[in-house]
Short mmCIF file of C-alpha atoms in Angstrom, two decimals:
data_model
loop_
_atom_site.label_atom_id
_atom_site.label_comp_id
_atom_site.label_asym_id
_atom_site.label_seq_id
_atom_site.Cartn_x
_atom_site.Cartn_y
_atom_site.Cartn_z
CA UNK A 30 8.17 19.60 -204.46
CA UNK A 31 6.74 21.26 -201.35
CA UNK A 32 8.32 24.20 -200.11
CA UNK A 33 7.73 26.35 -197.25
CA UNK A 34 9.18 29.65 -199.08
CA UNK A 35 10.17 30.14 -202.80
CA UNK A 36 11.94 33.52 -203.76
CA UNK A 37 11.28 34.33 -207.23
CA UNK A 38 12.46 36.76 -209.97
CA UNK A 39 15.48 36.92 -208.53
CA UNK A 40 19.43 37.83 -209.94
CA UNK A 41 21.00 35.08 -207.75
CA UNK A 42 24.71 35.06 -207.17
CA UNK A 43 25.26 31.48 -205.64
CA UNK A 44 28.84 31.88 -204.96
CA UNK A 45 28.90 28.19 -205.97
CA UNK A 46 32.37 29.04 -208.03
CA UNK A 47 32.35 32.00 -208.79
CA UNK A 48 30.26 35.56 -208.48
CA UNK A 49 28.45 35.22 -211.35
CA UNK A 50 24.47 36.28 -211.57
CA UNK A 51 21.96 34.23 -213.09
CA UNK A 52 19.23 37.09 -214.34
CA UNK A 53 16.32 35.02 -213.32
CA UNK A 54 16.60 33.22 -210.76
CA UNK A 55 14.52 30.95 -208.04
CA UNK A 56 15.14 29.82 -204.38
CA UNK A 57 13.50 27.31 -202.71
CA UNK A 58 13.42 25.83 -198.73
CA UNK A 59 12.07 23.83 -196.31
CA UNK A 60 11.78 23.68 -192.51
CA UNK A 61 15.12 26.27 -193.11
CA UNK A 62 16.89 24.17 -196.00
CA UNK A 63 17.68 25.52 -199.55
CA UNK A 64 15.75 22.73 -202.01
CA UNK A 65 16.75 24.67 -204.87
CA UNK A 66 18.87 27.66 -205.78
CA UNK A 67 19.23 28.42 -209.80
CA UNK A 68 17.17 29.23 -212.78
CA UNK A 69 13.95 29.47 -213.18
CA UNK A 70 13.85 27.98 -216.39
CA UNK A 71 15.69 24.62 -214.79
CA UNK A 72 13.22 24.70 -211.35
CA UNK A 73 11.27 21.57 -210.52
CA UNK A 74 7.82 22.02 -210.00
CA UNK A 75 7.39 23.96 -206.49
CA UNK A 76 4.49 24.68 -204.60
CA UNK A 77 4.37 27.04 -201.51
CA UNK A 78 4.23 30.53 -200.83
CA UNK A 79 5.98 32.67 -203.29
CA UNK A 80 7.70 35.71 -202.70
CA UNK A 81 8.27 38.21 -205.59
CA UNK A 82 11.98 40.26 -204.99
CA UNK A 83 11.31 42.27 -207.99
CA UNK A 84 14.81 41.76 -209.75
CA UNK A 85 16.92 42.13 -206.52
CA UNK A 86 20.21 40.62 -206.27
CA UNK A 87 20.16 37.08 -203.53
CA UNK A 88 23.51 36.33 -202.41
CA UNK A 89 24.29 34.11 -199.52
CA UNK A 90 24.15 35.67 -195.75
CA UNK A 91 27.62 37.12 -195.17
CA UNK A 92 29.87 35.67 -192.42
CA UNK A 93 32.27 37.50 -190.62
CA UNK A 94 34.63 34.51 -189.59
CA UNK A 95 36.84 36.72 -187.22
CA UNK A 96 35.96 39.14 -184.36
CA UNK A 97 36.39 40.01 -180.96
CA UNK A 98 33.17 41.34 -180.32
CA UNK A 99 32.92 40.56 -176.91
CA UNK A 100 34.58 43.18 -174.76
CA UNK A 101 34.39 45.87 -172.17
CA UNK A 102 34.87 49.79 -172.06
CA UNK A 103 36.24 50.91 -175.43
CA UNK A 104 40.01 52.84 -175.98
CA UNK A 105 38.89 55.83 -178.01
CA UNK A 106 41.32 57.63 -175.61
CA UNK A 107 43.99 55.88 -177.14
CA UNK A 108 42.89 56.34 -180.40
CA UNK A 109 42.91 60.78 -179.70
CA UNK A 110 46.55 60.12 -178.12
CA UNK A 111 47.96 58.24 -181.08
CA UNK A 112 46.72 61.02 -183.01
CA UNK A 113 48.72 63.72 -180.78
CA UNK A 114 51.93 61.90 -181.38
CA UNK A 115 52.29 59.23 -178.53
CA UNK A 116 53.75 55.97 -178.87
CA UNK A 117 52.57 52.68 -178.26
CA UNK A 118 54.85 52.47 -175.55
CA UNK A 119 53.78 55.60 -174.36
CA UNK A 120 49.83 54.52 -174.43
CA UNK A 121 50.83 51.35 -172.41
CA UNK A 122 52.76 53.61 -169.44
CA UNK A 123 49.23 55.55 -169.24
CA UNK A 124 47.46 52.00 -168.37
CA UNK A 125 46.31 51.88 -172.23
CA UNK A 126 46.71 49.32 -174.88
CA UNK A 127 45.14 45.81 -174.43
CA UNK A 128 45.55 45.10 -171.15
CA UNK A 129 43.24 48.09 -170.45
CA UNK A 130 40.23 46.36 -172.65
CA UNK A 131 41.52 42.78 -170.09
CA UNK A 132 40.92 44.98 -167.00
CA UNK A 133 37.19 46.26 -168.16
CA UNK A 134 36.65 43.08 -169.45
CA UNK A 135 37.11 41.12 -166.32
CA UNK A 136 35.23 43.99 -164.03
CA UNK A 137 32.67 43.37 -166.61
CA UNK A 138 29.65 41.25 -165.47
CA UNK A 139 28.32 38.61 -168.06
CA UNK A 140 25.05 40.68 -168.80
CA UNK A 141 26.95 43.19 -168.97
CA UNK A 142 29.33 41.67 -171.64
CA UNK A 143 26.69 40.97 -173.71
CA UNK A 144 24.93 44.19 -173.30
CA UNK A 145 27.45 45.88 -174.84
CA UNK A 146 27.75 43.49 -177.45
CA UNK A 147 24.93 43.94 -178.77
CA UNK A 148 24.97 46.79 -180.73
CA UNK A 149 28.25 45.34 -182.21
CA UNK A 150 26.39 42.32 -183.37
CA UNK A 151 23.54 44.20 -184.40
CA UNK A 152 25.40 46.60 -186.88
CA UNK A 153 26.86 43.14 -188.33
CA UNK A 154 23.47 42.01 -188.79
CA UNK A 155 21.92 45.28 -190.53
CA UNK A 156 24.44 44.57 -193.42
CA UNK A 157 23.84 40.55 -194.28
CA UNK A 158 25.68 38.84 -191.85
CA UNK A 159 24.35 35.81 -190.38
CA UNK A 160 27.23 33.96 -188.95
CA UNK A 161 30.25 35.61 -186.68
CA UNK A 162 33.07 34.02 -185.29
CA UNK A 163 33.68 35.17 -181.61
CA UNK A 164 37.14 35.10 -179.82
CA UNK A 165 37.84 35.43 -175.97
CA UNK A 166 41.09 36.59 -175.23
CA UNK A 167 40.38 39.67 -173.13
CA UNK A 168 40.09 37.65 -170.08
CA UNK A 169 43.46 35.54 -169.33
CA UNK A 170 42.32 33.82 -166.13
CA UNK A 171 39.71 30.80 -166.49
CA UNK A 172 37.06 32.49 -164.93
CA UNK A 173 36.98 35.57 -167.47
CA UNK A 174 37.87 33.65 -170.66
CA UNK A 175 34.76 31.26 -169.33
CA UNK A 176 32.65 33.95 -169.04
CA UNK A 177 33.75 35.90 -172.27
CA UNK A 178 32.46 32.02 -173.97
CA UNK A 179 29.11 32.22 -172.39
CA UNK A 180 28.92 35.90 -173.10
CA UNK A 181 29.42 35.10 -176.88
CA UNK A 182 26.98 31.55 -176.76
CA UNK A 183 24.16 33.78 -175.80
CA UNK A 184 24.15 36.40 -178.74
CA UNK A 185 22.85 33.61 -180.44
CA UNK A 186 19.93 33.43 -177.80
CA UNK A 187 18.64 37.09 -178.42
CA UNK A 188 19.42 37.61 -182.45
CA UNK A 189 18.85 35.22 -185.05
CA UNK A 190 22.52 34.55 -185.89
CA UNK A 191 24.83 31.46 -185.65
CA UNK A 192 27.86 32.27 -182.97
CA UNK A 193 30.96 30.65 -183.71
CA UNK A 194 33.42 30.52 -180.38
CA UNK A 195 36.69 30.34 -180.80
CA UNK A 196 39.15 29.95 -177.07
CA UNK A 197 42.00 32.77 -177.09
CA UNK A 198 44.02 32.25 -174.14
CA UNK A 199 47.04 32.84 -175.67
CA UNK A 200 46.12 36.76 -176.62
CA UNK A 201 48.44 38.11 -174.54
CA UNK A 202 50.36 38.03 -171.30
CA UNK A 203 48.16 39.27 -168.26
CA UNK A 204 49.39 41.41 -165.95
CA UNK A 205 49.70 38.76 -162.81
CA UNK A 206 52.25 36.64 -165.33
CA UNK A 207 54.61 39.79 -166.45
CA UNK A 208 58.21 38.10 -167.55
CA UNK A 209 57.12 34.46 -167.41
CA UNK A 210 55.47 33.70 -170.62
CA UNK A 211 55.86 29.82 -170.57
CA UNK A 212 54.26 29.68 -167.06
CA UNK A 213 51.48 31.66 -168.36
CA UNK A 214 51.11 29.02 -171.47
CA UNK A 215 51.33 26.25 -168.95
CA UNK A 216 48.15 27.90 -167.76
CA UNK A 217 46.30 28.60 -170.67
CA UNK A 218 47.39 24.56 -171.72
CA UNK A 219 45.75 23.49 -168.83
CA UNK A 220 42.45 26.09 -169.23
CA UNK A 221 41.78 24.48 -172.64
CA UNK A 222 40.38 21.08 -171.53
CA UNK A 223 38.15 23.13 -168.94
CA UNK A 224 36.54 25.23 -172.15
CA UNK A 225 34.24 21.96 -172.66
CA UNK A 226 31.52 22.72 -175.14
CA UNK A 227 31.80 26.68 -175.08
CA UNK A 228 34.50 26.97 -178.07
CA UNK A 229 34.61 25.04 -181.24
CA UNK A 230 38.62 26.20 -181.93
CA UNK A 231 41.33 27.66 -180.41
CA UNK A 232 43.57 30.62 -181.59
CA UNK A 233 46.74 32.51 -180.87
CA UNK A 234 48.83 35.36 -181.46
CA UNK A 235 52.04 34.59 -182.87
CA UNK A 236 53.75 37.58 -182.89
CA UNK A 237 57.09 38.90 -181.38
CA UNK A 238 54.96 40.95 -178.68
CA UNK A 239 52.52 38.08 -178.25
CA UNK A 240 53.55 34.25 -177.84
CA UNK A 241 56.51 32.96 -179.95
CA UNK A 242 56.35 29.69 -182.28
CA UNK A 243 57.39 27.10 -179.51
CA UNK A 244 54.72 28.74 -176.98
CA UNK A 245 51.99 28.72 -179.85
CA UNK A 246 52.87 24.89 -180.89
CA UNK A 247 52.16 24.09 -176.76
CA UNK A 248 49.08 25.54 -177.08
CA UNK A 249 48.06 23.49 -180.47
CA UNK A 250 48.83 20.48 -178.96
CA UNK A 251 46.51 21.06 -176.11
CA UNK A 252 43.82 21.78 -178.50
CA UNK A 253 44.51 18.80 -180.80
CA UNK A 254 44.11 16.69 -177.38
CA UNK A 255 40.77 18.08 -176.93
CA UNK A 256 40.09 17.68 -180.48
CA UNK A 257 39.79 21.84 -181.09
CA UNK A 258 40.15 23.24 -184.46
CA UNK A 259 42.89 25.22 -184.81
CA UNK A 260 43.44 28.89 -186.01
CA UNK A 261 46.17 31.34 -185.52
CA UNK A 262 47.05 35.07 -186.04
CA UNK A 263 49.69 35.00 -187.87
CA UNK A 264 52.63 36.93 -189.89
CA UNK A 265 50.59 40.69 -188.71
CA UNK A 266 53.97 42.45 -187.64
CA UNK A 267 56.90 40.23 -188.40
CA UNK A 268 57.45 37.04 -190.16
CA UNK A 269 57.66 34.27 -187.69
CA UNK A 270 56.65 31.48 -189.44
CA UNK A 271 53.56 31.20 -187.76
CA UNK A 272 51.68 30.29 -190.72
CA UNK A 273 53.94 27.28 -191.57
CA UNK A 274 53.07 26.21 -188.00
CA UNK A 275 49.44 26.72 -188.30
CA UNK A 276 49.60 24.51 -191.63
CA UNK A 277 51.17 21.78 -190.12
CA UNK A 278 48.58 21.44 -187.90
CA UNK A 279 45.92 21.80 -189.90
CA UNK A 280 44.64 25.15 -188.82
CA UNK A 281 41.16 25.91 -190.32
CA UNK A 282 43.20 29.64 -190.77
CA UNK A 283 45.70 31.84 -190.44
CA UNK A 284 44.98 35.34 -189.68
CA UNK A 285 46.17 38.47 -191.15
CA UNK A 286 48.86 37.80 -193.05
CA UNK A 287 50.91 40.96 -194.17
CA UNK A 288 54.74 39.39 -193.65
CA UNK A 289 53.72 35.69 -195.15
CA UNK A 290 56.76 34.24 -196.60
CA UNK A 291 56.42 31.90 -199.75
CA UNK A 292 57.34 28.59 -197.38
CA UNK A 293 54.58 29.87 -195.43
CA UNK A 294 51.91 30.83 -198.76
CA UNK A 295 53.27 27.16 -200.14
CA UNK A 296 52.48 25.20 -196.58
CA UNK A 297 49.03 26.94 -196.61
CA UNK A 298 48.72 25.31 -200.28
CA UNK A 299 49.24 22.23 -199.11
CA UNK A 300 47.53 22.06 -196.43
CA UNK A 301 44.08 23.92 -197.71
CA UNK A 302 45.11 26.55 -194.73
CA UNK A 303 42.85 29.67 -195.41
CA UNK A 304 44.21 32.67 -195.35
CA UNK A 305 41.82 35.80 -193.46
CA UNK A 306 42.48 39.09 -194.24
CA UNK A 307 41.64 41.76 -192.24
CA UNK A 308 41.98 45.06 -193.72
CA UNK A 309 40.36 46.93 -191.27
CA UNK A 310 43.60 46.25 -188.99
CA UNK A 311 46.03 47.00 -191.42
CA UNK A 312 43.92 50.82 -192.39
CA UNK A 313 43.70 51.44 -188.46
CA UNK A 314 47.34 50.74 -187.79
CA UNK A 315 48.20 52.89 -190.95
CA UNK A 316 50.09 49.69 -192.48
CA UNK A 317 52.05 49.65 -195.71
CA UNK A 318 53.17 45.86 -195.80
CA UNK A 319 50.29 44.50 -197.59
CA UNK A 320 49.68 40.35 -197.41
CA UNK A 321 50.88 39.02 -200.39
CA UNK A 322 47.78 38.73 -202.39
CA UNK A 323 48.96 38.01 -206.16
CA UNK A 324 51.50 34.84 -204.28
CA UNK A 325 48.34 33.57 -202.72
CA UNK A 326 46.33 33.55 -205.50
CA UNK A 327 49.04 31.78 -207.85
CA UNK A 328 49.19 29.23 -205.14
CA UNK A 329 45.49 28.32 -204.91
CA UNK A 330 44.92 29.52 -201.27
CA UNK A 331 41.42 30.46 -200.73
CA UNK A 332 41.28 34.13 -199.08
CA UNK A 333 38.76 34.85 -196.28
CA UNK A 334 37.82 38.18 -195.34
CA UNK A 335 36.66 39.32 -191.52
CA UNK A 336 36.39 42.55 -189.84
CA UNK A 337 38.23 41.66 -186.85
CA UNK A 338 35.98 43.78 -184.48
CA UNK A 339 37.99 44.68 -181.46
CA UNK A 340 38.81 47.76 -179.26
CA UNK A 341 42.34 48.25 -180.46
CA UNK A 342 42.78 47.85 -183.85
CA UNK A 343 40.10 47.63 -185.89
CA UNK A 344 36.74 48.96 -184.17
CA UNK A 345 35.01 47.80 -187.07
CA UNK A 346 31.50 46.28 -187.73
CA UNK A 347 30.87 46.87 -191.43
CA UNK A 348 31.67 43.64 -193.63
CA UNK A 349 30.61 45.68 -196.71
CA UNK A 350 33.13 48.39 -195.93
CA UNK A 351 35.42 45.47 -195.20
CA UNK A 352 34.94 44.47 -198.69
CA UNK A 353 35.67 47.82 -200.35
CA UNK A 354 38.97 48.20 -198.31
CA UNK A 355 40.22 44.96 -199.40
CA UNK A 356 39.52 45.87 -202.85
CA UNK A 357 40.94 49.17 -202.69
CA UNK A 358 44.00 48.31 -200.12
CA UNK A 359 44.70 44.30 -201.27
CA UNK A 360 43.88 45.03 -204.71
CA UNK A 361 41.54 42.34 -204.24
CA UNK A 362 38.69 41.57 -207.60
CA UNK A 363 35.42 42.17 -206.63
CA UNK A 364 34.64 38.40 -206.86
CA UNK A 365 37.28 37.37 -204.23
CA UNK A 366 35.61 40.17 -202.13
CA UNK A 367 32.12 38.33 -202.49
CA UNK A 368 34.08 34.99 -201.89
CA UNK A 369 35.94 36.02 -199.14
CA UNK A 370 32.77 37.06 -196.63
CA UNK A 371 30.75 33.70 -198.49
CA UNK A 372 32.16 30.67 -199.42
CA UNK A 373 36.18 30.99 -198.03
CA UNK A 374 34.53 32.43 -194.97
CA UNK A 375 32.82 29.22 -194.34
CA UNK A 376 35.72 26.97 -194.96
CA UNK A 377 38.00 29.38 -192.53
CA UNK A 378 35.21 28.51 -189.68
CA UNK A 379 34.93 24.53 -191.21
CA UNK A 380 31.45 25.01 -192.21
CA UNK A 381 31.74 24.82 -195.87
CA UNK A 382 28.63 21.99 -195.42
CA UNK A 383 26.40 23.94 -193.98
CA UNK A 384 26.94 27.48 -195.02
CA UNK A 385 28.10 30.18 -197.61
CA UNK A 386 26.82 29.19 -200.89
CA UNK A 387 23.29 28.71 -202.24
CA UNK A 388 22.91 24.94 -202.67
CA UNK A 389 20.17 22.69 -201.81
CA UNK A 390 20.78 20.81 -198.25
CA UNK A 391 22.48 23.68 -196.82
CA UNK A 392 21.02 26.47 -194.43
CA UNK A 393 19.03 28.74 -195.97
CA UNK A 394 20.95 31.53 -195.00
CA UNK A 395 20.63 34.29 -197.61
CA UNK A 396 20.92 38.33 -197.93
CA UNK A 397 18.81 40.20 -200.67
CA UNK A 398 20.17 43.39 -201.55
CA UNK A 399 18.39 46.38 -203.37
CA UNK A 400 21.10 46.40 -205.85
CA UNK A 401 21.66 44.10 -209.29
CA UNK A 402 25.41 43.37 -209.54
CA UNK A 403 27.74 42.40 -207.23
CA UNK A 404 29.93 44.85 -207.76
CA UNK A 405 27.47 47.96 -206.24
CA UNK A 406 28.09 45.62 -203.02
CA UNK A 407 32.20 46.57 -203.20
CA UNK A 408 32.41 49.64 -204.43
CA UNK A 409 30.14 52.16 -202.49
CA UNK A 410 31.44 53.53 -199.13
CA UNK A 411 29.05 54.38 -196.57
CA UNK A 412 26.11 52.79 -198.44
CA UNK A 413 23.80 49.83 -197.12
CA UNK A 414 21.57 48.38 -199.71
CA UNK A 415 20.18 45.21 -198.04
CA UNK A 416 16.44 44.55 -198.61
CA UNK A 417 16.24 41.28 -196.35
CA UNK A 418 18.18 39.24 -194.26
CA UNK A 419 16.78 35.16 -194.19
CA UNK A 420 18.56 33.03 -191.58
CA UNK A 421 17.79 29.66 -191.32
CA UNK A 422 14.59 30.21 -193.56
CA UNK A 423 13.23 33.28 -191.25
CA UNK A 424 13.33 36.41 -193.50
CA UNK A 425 14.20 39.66 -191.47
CA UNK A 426 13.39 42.99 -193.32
CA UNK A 427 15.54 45.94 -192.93
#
């Protein structure tokens, strides 16, 4: 078999089914396909250039399958004021909260969009990440959720990364709609067959200060018309049974997750709904509801894990530390840590063909770490031990 690049002597954790490491292991690819991940003892006979990682741990390339890395101005203001005692209600009277981030974001050029996204992305990619999902949703008018799209499509232009776009509209009311939520879904219905090719899904926020259950559905409809995969943030504050809705439609995810009901964790069951944590919300916000990780696991519902990068709530862009605060908050194993930014992450973006565990045919997306077990990924804090990042066969070197 010839091979472009073979990675050898090697503890490979293929995240296949579970996080275990084969001690010596070998992997192949081609014009930026794995031909072989596993032992060396069970290779075919390769030839091509070989590449010695002296014992190193190969896992895939993380994924971060939910972020709103695209955004203007930052609200570290709001942050210092929480801190001195004021309420969220008293942060919005100052101009504050997330209409603040809408009004930078729409001043905001394009360039300048993705200028500042940059070093967002970037810190994501110094710590094994190779594919992001991006939301919009800081724009509200077609115009700024167009440009928040394009914005996001051409990170993958200046870093070797796969950008996943996902259309939300329905983030929040804008400012020019104040008391008439179902006129502003009646826009945001009619924005989503003008998205065209710059958004693979669409995603709300169901929540009793974002869009309620019959406003979300609207919007789900829309995107099944236009063929848009569906996700949904879901069950963060109060228990609306968002996620019941998202699993009737067949939502790729639901998001967040802290006040799931068991109709809801059963209706994700059924309907192979994943469920993305994001822990970096729930530390920010100083939450104690916790998503209901032991129900979720009896019931066979893969868990995802993101960093969900915005302004507000999580200004986060570490998926390792994202990994040791769902460990240490969720009481997640260190396996479903591993799982949750490989394999689940994939299926929660519908790429679970392409990406997220070493197998031949799919990208050879990989991250080699200077560590040997997959726990000294989870459990420092602080503490970045990648070696290499490979997307798409291309090896970048810390």
């Amino acid at each position: 078999m010839h091979c472009d690049l073979i990675w050898t002597n090697a503890r490979l954790a293929s995240m296949t089914r579970d996080a275990g490491v084969v001690a010596n292991g070998v992997v192949a690819q081609a014009k930026g396909r794995i031909l072989y991940a596993g032992p060396a003892d069970t290779a075919p006979p390769m030839r091509g250039e070989r590449v010695d990682v002296e014992g190193r741990l190969i896992t895939p390339a993380l994924i971060d399958p939910h972020t709103h890395l695209v955004y203007a101005g930052d609200r570290a203001a709001e942050f210092r004021m929480r801190l001195e005692g004021a309420s969220y209600a008293d942060i919005a009277q100052a101009g504050g909260g997330i209409l603040a981030t809408v009004r930078a974001t729409r001043e905001a050029s394009e360039d300048e969009l993705v200028e500042q996204a940059l070093p967002r992305l970037n810190a994501l990619l110094a710590e094994g990440v190779a594919t992001v999902e991006i939301k919009s949703g800081y724009g509200l008018s077609l115009p700024d959720e167009l440009k928040m799209l394009r914005a996001a499509r051409r990170l993958q232009e200046l870093r070797p990364v796969r950008v996943v776009a996902t259309f939300l509209g329905a983030h929040t009311l804008p400012p020019e709609y104040a008391g008439r939520p179902d006129a502003y879904i009646d826009e945001v219905c009619a924005m989503i067959p003008q998205i065209g090719p710059l958004a693979e899904a669409v995603d709300a926020f169901c929540e009793g200060v974002g869009f309620t259950p019959q406003q979300t559905e609207r919007v789900f409809q829309a995107a099944k018309a236009q063929g848009l995969k569906i996700r949904l943030h879901a069950e963060q504050l109060s228990d609306l049974g968002g996620a019941m809705l998202a699993a009737r439609y067949g939502a790729l995810s639901a998001d967040h997750l802290e006040y799931l009901s068991d109709d809801g964790v059963a209706a994700m069951a059924q309907a192979g709904t994943v469920a993305t944590m994001l822990p970096g919300a729930f530390y920010f916000l100083r939450e104690t509801k916790a998503p209901p990780v032991e129900k979720l696991r009896t019931a066979g519902v893969p868990i995802a894990l993101a960093s969900d990068c915005n302004p507000g709530t999580s200004p986060l862009t570490s998926p390792l530390l994202v990994m040791n605060m769902a460990a240490t908050l969720f009481r997640l194993t260190v396996e479903e840590c591993l799982l949750g930014v490989t394999r689940n992450a994939a299926r929660a973006l519908g790429l679970s063909g392409e990406i997220g565990t070493l197998e031949a045919g799919k990208a050879c997306d990989l991250a080699i770490w200077n560590v040997e077990r997959p726990e000294q990924l989870v459990y420092p804090i602080g503490f970045n031990p990648l070696y290499a990042r490979v997307f798409k066969g291309v090896s970048h070197v810390r």
